[in-house]
Amino acid sequence: MSLNSGLGFKPFLSNTKNNLLLNGGFEYGPAFPSNSTGGILVNAESNLTQSPIYQWEILGTVKYVINNNYTVPQGDAAIELVSGKSSGIQTTVTLKKGSKYDMETFVGHYNELCIGELAVRIKAGSDEFYRPIGKAENYQRINEVYTITVDSSVTSISIQSEATTKTKDGVLCGPATDRIVLLPYSYGLKLQTSVLFVCPASILVSFMQLIG
């Protein structure tokens, strides 16, 4: 399998409803008490059917947060990887061996109390990609698309923290992941073609000048 940074007109994956990964946006998770003011810590769980975060294994300990008590980057929920290096989430998906897919990942941070350098490791089957996020004190989020060619019909996909970081009070914290989208490569191309087709002529001209 090869995992390379996607290039070109590919910012449209997260707007689709055809994600091959169930609960790719982590919207289905543990219930929050009505008076909750913090996230819910979720301990390691290797059984997909028993995981409180639907269809995702838990590696280490993570914090499940929703937008009524945190500023969630996208949608209604996110996952903070809080137990240091190798904490994260993982799932498996059945794909067509030898076929290409576009995989979009959304990582960043929102915990302004977290201190230190944040980074994640994205794994897709036998390949992996290291993504530094930067200092936790400087808010940023990274949306990227990678093209993968699978070498097995059952493919494991995961995002794991690459560092152990804490708040100034010594509380474990870490990077956040908010969405993972997987689509057949040809579908991604159709999305690009459709968007270009409906663009006004002036925008198309500007785009051609940029890439010319």
PDB file of C-alpha atoms in Angstrom:
ATOM      1  CA  MET A   1       0.000   0.000   0.000  1.00  0.00           C
ATOM      2  CA  SER A   2       1.167   3.514  -0.711  1.00  0.00           C
ATOM      3  CA  LEU A   3       0.057   6.533   1.319  1.00  0.00           C
ATOM      4  CA  ASN A   4       0.794   9.901  -0.239  1.00  0.00           C
ATOM      5  CA  SER A   5      -0.367  13.420   0.454  1.00  0.00           C
ATOM      6  CA  GLY A   6      -3.293  14.193  -1.848  1.00  0.00           C
ATOM      7  CA  LEU A   7      -2.790  16.978  -4.346  1.00  0.00           C
ATOM      8  CA  GLY A   8      -5.182  19.023  -6.430  1.00  0.00           C
ATOM      9  CA  PHE A   9      -8.833  19.917  -5.988  1.00  0.00           C
ATOM     10  CA  LYS A  10      -9.801  17.662  -3.084  1.00  0.00           C
ATOM     11  CA  PRO A  11     -11.356  19.692  -0.270  1.00  0.00           C
ATOM     12  CA  PHE A  12     -14.838  18.254  -0.819  1.00  0.00           C
ATOM     13  CA  LEU A  13     -14.730  14.861   0.883  1.00  0.00           C
ATOM     14  CA  SER A  14     -16.023  16.007   4.272  1.00  0.00           C
ATOM     15  CA  ASN A  15     -19.176  17.378   2.625  1.00  0.00           C
ATOM     16  CA  THR A  16     -20.336  13.974   1.410  1.00  0.00           C
ATOM     17  CA  LYS A  17     -22.683  11.457   3.018  1.00  0.00           C
ATOM     18  CA  ASN A  18     -21.054   8.446   1.345  1.00  0.00           C
ATOM     19  CA  ASN A  19     -18.288   7.840   3.852  1.00  0.00           C
ATOM     20  CA  LEU A  20     -17.173   4.192   3.827  1.00  0.00           C
ATOM     21  CA  LEU A  21     -16.266   4.472   7.518  1.00  0.00           C
ATOM     22  CA  LEU A  22     -19.186   4.063   9.887  1.00  0.00           C
ATOM     23  CA  ASN A  23     -19.386   6.898  12.432  1.00  0.00           C
ATOM     24  CA  GLY A  24     -16.448   8.599  10.714  1.00  0.00           C
ATOM     25  CA  GLY A  25     -17.360  11.873  12.408  1.00  0.00           C
ATOM     26  CA  PHE A  26     -17.655  10.263  15.868  1.00  0.00           C
ATOM     27  CA  GLU A  27     -21.164  11.649  16.308  1.00  0.00           C
ATOM     28  CA  TYR A  28     -22.345   8.425  17.988  1.00  0.00           C
ATOM     29  CA  GLY A  29     -20.687   8.008  21.372  1.00  0.00           C
ATOM     30  CA  PRO A  30     -21.360   7.783  25.104  1.00  0.00           C
ATOM     31  CA  ALA A  31     -24.293   9.747  26.490  1.00  0.00           C
ATOM     32  CA  PHE A  32     -23.536  12.934  28.408  1.00  0.00           C
ATOM     33  CA  PRO A  33     -25.281  13.851  31.675  1.00  0.00           C
ATOM     34  CA  SER A  34     -27.433  16.940  31.174  1.00  0.00           C
ATOM     35  CA  ASN A  35     -25.283  18.912  33.624  1.00  0.00           C
ATOM     36  CA  SER A  36     -21.938  17.800  32.189  1.00  0.00           C
ATOM     37  CA  THR A  37     -19.303  20.525  31.808  1.00  0.00           C
ATOM     38  CA  GLY A  38     -16.400  18.339  30.657  1.00  0.00           C
ATOM     39  CA  GLY A  39     -15.602  15.493  28.347  1.00  0.00           C
ATOM     40  CA  ILE A  40     -16.053  11.811  29.119  1.00  0.00           C
ATOM     41  CA  LEU A  41     -12.930   9.693  29.548  1.00  0.00           C
ATOM     42  CA  VAL A  42     -13.135   6.435  27.585  1.00  0.00           C
ATOM     43  CA  ASN A  43     -10.732   3.620  28.447  1.00  0.00           C
ATOM     44  CA  ALA A  44      -9.139   1.113  26.081  1.00  0.00           C
ATOM     45  CA  GLU A  45     -11.604  -1.139  24.261  1.00  0.00           C
ATOM     46  CA  SER A  46     -10.581  -3.531  21.459  1.00  0.00           C
ATOM     47  CA  ASN A  47     -14.078  -4.853  20.746  1.00  0.00           C
ATOM     48  CA  LEU A  48     -15.880  -2.745  18.126  1.00  0.00           C
ATOM     49  CA  THR A  49     -19.308  -3.966  19.210  1.00  0.00           C
ATOM     50  CA  GLN A  50     -18.696  -3.029  22.852  1.00  0.00           C
ATOM     51  CA  SER A  51     -16.929   0.285  22.301  1.00  0.00           C
ATOM     52  CA  PRO A  52     -18.838   3.332  23.609  1.00  0.00           C
ATOM     53  CA  ILE A  53     -17.684   5.184  20.485  1.00  0.00           C
ATOM     54  CA  TYR A  54     -19.678   3.318  17.853  1.00  0.00           C
ATOM     55  CA  GLN A  55     -17.544   1.259  15.423  1.00  0.00           C
ATOM     56  CA  TRP A  56     -14.201   2.482  16.797  1.00  0.00           C
ATOM     57  CA  GLU A  57     -11.682   0.681  18.979  1.00  0.00           C
ATOM     58  CA  ILE A  58     -10.110   2.756  21.758  1.00  0.00           C
ATOM     59  CA  LEU A  59      -6.320   2.708  22.097  1.00  0.00           C
ATOM     60  CA  GLY A  60      -5.196   3.856  25.520  1.00  0.00           C
ATOM     61  CA  THR A  61      -7.521   6.489  26.977  1.00  0.00           C
ATOM     62  CA  VAL A  62      -9.333   9.188  25.019  1.00  0.00           C
ATOM     63  CA  LYS A  63     -11.728  11.973  25.947  1.00  0.00           C
ATOM     64  CA  TYR A  64     -15.061  12.200  24.123  1.00  0.00           C
ATOM     65  CA  VAL A  65     -16.286  15.790  23.882  1.00  0.00           C
ATOM     66  CA  ILE A  66     -19.355  17.433  22.369  1.00  0.00           C
ATOM     67  CA  ASN A  67     -20.114  20.996  21.356  1.00  0.00           C
ATOM     68  CA  ASN A  68     -22.209  21.927  24.390  1.00  0.00           C
ATOM     69  CA  ASN A  69     -19.097  22.013  26.570  1.00  0.00           C
ATOM     70  CA  TYR A  70     -16.227  22.445  24.070  1.00  0.00           C
ATOM     71  CA  THR A  71     -15.665  24.294  20.839  1.00  0.00           C
ATOM     72  CA  VAL A  72     -15.775  21.278  18.542  1.00  0.00           C
ATOM     73  CA  PRO A  73     -14.093  21.940  15.168  1.00  0.00           C
ATOM     74  CA  GLN A  74     -16.698  20.103  13.043  1.00  0.00           C
ATOM     75  CA  GLY A  75     -20.085  18.533  13.691  1.00  0.00           C
ATOM     76  CA  ASP A  76     -21.256  17.780  17.205  1.00  0.00           C
ATOM     77  CA  ALA A  77     -18.438  15.663  18.660  1.00  0.00           C
ATOM     78  CA  ALA A  78     -14.671  15.174  18.703  1.00  0.00           C
ATOM     79  CA  ILE A  79     -12.102  12.930  20.358  1.00  0.00           C
ATOM     80  CA  GLU A  80      -9.106  14.193  22.331  1.00  0.00           C
ATOM     81  CA  LEU A  81      -6.203  11.731  22.565  1.00  0.00           C
ATOM     82  CA  VAL A  82      -5.255  12.256  26.185  1.00  0.00           C
ATOM     83  CA  SER A  83      -3.148   9.340  27.453  1.00  0.00           C
ATOM     84  CA  GLY A  84       0.060  10.149  25.631  1.00  0.00           C
ATOM     85  CA  LYS A  85       1.881   8.407  22.824  1.00  0.00           C
ATOM     86  CA  SER A  86      -0.088   5.627  21.088  1.00  0.00           C
ATOM     87  CA  SER A  87      -3.461   6.672  22.502  1.00  0.00           C
ATOM     88  CA  GLY A  88      -5.984   6.891  19.716  1.00  0.00           C
ATOM     89  CA  ILE A  89      -8.854   5.341  17.808  1.00  0.00           C
ATOM     90  CA  GLN A  90      -8.922   2.529  15.261  1.00  0.00           C
ATOM     91  CA  THR A  91     -11.380   0.767  12.994  1.00  0.00           C
ATOM     92  CA  THR A  92     -11.360  -1.815  10.192  1.00  0.00           C
ATOM     93  CA  VAL A  93     -13.130  -1.642   6.861  1.00  0.00           C
ATOM     94  CA  THR A  94     -13.592  -4.122   4.012  1.00  0.00           C
ATOM     95  CA  LEU A  95     -12.244  -2.682   0.752  1.00  0.00           C
ATOM     96  CA  LYS A  96     -11.419  -3.940  -2.725  1.00  0.00           C
ATOM     97  CA  LYS A  97      -7.839  -5.196  -2.790  1.00  0.00           C
ATOM     98  CA  GLY A  98      -5.646  -3.257  -5.222  1.00  0.00           C
ATOM     99  CA  SER A  99      -8.100  -0.342  -5.527  1.00  0.00           C
ATOM    100  CA  LYS A 100      -7.406   3.310  -4.762  1.00  0.00           C
ATOM    101  CA  TYR A 101      -9.259   5.351  -2.156  1.00  0.00           C
ATOM    102  CA  ASP A 102      -9.189   8.944  -0.981  1.00  0.00           C
ATOM    103  CA  MET A 103      -8.899   9.329   2.790  1.00  0.00           C
ATOM    104  CA  GLU A 104      -9.430  12.670   4.470  1.00  0.00           C
ATOM    105  CA  THR A 105      -8.298  13.241   8.050  1.00  0.00           C
ATOM    106  CA  PHE A 106      -9.089  16.156  10.321  1.00  0.00           C
ATOM    107  CA  VAL A 107      -6.744  16.750  13.253  1.00  0.00           C
ATOM    108  CA  GLY A 108      -5.948  19.709  15.474  1.00  0.00           C
ATOM    109  CA  HIS A 109      -6.483  20.938  18.997  1.00  0.00           C
ATOM    110  CA  TYR A 110      -8.942  23.050  20.916  1.00  0.00           C
ATOM    111  CA  ASN A 111      -7.713  22.694  24.513  1.00  0.00           C
ATOM    112  CA  GLU A 112      -6.087  26.076  25.129  1.00  0.00           C
ATOM    113  CA  LEU A 113      -4.671  24.791  28.437  1.00  0.00           C
ATOM    114  CA  CYS A 114      -2.601  22.086  26.750  1.00  0.00           C
ATOM    115  CA  ILE A 115       1.152  22.796  26.586  1.00  0.00           C
ATOM    116  CA  GLY A 116       3.775  21.348  24.224  1.00  0.00           C
ATOM    117  CA  GLU A 117       4.260  20.049  20.700  1.00  0.00           C
ATOM    118  CA  LEU A 118       1.404  17.942  19.322  1.00  0.00           C
ATOM    119  CA  ALA A 119       1.619  15.325  16.576  1.00  0.00           C
ATOM    120  CA  VAL A 120      -0.329  12.311  15.323  1.00  0.00           C
ATOM    121  CA  ARG A 121       0.444   9.196  13.321  1.00  0.00           C
ATOM    122  CA  ILE A 122      -2.133   8.207  10.714  1.00  0.00           C
ATOM    123  CA  LYS A 123      -2.132   4.535   9.728  1.00  0.00           C
ATOM    124  CA  ALA A 124      -3.896   2.916   6.789  1.00  0.00           C
ATOM    125  CA  GLY A 125      -3.161  -0.770   6.417  1.00  0.00           C
ATOM    126  CA  SER A 126       0.597  -1.365   6.248  1.00  0.00           C
ATOM    127  CA  ASP A 127       1.544   2.279   5.727  1.00  0.00           C
ATOM    128  CA  GLU A 128       1.610   5.257   8.029  1.00  0.00           C
ATOM    129  CA  PHE A 129       1.995   9.011   7.921  1.00  0.00           C
ATOM    130  CA  TYR A 130       3.432  11.282  10.606  1.00  0.00           C
ATOM    131  CA  ARG A 131       1.695  14.654  10.950  1.00  0.00           C
ATOM    132  CA  PRO A 132       3.104  17.336  13.294  1.00  0.00           C
ATOM    133  CA  ILE A 133       0.420  19.774  14.465  1.00  0.00           C
ATOM    134  CA  GLY A 134       2.614  22.299  16.264  1.00  0.00           C
ATOM    135  CA  LYS A 135       2.445  23.885  19.666  1.00  0.00           C
ATOM    136  CA  ALA A 136      -0.780  23.289  21.533  1.00  0.00           C
ATOM    137  CA  GLU A 137      -0.749  26.921  22.641  1.00  0.00           C
ATOM    138  CA  ASN A 138      -1.163  28.063  19.031  1.00  0.00           C
ATOM    139  CA  TYR A 139      -4.560  26.843  17.851  1.00  0.00           C
ATOM    140  CA  GLN A 140      -4.565  25.207  14.458  1.00  0.00           C
ATOM    141  CA  ARG A 141      -6.330  22.423  12.630  1.00  0.00           C
ATOM    142  CA  ILE A 142      -5.221  20.418   9.619  1.00  0.00           C
ATOM    143  CA  ASN A 143      -7.489  18.929   6.965  1.00  0.00           C
ATOM    144  CA  GLU A 144      -5.660  16.738   4.444  1.00  0.00           C
ATOM    145  CA  VAL A 145      -6.555  14.176   1.796  1.00  0.00           C
ATOM    146  CA  TYR A 146      -4.372  11.144   1.050  1.00  0.00           C
ATOM    147  CA  THR A 147      -4.684   8.653  -1.785  1.00  0.00           C
ATOM    148  CA  ILE A 148      -4.212   5.053  -0.663  1.00  0.00           C
ATOM    149  CA  THR A 149      -3.999   1.807  -2.618  1.00  0.00           C
ATOM    150  CA  VAL A 150      -5.050  -1.091  -0.401  1.00  0.00           C
ATOM    151  CA  ASP A 151      -3.113  -4.350  -0.328  1.00  0.00           C
ATOM    152  CA  SER A 152      -5.678  -6.285   1.712  1.00  0.00           C
ATOM    153  CA  SER A 153      -9.453  -6.623   1.599  1.00  0.00           C
ATOM    154  CA  VAL A 154      -9.618  -5.927   5.358  1.00  0.00           C
ATOM    155  CA  THR A 155      -7.864  -2.644   6.100  1.00  0.00           C
ATOM    156  CA  SER A 156      -7.143  -1.134   9.506  1.00  0.00           C
ATOM    157  CA  ILE A 157      -7.312   2.657   9.828  1.00  0.00           C
ATOM    158  CA  SER A 158      -6.201   4.565  12.898  1.00  0.00           C
ATOM    159  CA  ILE A 159      -5.052   7.898  14.298  1.00  0.00           C
ATOM    160  CA  GLN A 160      -2.713   7.880  17.295  1.00  0.00           C
ATOM    161  CA  SER A 161      -1.002  10.554  19.355  1.00  0.00           C
ATOM    162  CA  GLU A 162       2.775  10.823  18.961  1.00  0.00           C
ATOM    163  CA  ALA A 163       3.520  12.771  22.132  1.00  0.00           C
ATOM    164  CA  THR A 164       2.582  13.023  25.799  1.00  0.00           C
ATOM    165  CA  THR A 165       1.414  16.517  26.736  1.00  0.00           C
ATOM    166  CA  LYS A 166      -0.155  18.049  29.843  1.00  0.00           C
ATOM    167  CA  THR A 167      -1.763  21.252  31.024  1.00  0.00           C
ATOM    168  CA  LYS A 168       0.165  23.536  33.388  1.00  0.00           C
ATOM    169  CA  ASP A 169      -1.721  21.808  36.212  1.00  0.00           C
ATOM    170  CA  GLY A 170      -0.358  18.413  35.161  1.00  0.00           C
ATOM    171  CA  VAL A 171      -3.560  17.071  33.567  1.00  0.00           C
ATOM    172  CA  LEU A 172      -3.015  14.886  30.513  1.00  0.00           C
ATOM    173  CA  CYS A 173      -4.209  16.415  27.252  1.00  0.00           C
ATOM    174  CA  GLY A 174      -3.499  15.930  23.571  1.00  0.00           C
ATOM    175  CA  PRO A 175      -4.456  16.412  19.919  1.00  0.00           C
ATOM    176  CA  ALA A 176      -8.034  16.125  18.747  1.00  0.00           C
ATOM    177  CA  THR A 177      -9.442  14.229  15.797  1.00  0.00           C
ATOM    178  CA  ASP A 178     -12.839  15.215  14.516  1.00  0.00           C
ATOM    179  CA  ARG A 179     -13.498  13.374  11.286  1.00  0.00           C
ATOM    180  CA  ILE A 180     -12.150  10.634   9.013  1.00  0.00           C
ATOM    181  CA  VAL A 181     -13.661  10.220   5.546  1.00  0.00           C
ATOM    182  CA  LEU A 182     -12.939   7.372   3.119  1.00  0.00           C
ATOM    183  CA  LEU A 183     -14.239   7.338  -0.455  1.00  0.00           C
ATOM    184  CA  PRO A 184     -13.435   5.386  -3.615  1.00  0.00           C
ATOM    185  CA  TYR A 185     -10.832   7.302  -5.622  1.00  0.00           C
ATOM    186  CA  SER A 186     -13.117   7.551  -8.679  1.00  0.00           C
ATOM    187  CA  TYR A 187     -15.858   9.106  -6.536  1.00  0.00           C
ATOM    188  CA  GLY A 188     -13.461  11.826  -5.434  1.00  0.00           C
ATOM    189  CA  LEU A 189     -12.705  12.587  -9.073  1.00  0.00           C
ATOM    190  CA  LYS A 190     -16.432  12.823  -9.850  1.00  0.00           C
ATOM    191  CA  LEU A 191     -16.862  15.309  -7.014  1.00  0.00           C
ATOM    192  CA  GLN A 192     -14.086  17.474  -8.421  1.00  0.00           C
ATOM    193  CA  THR A 193     -15.537  17.339 -11.930  1.00  0.00           C
ATOM    194  CA  SER A 194     -19.036  18.255 -10.696  1.00  0.00           C
ATOM    195  CA  VAL A 195     -17.788  21.243  -8.715  1.00  0.00           C
ATOM    196  CA  LEU A 196     -15.763  22.537 -11.652  1.00  0.00           C
ATOM    197  CA  PHE A 197     -18.682  22.044 -14.024  1.00  0.00           C
ATOM    198  CA  VAL A 198     -21.055  24.240 -12.044  1.00  0.00           C
ATOM    199  CA  CYS A 199     -18.480  26.975 -11.391  1.00  0.00           C
ATOM    200  CA  PRO A 200     -18.993  30.292 -13.188  1.00  0.00           C
ATOM    201  CA  ALA A 201     -16.712  30.821 -16.186  1.00  0.00           C
ATOM    202  CA  SER A 202     -14.786  33.587 -14.409  1.00  0.00           C
ATOM    203  CA  ILE A 203     -13.793  31.217 -11.601  1.00  0.00           C
ATOM    204  CA  LEU A 204     -12.712  28.551 -14.072  1.00  0.00           C
ATOM    205  CA  VAL A 205     -10.561  31.063 -15.908  1.00  0.00           C
ATOM    206  CA  SER A 206      -8.920  32.143 -12.658  1.00  0.00           C
ATOM    207  CA  PHE A 207      -8.312  28.518 -11.718  1.00  0.00           C
ATOM    208  CA  MET A 208      -6.728  27.736 -15.106  1.00  0.00           C
ATOM    209  CA  GLN A 209      -4.477  30.758 -14.734  1.00  0.00           C
ATOM    210  CA  LEU A 210      -3.331  29.538 -11.318  1.00  0.00           C
ATOM    211  CA  ILE A 211      -2.403  26.076 -12.543  1.00  0.00           C
ATOM    212  CA  GLY A 212      -1.165  27.184 -15.971  1.00  0.00           C
TER     213      GLY A 212
END
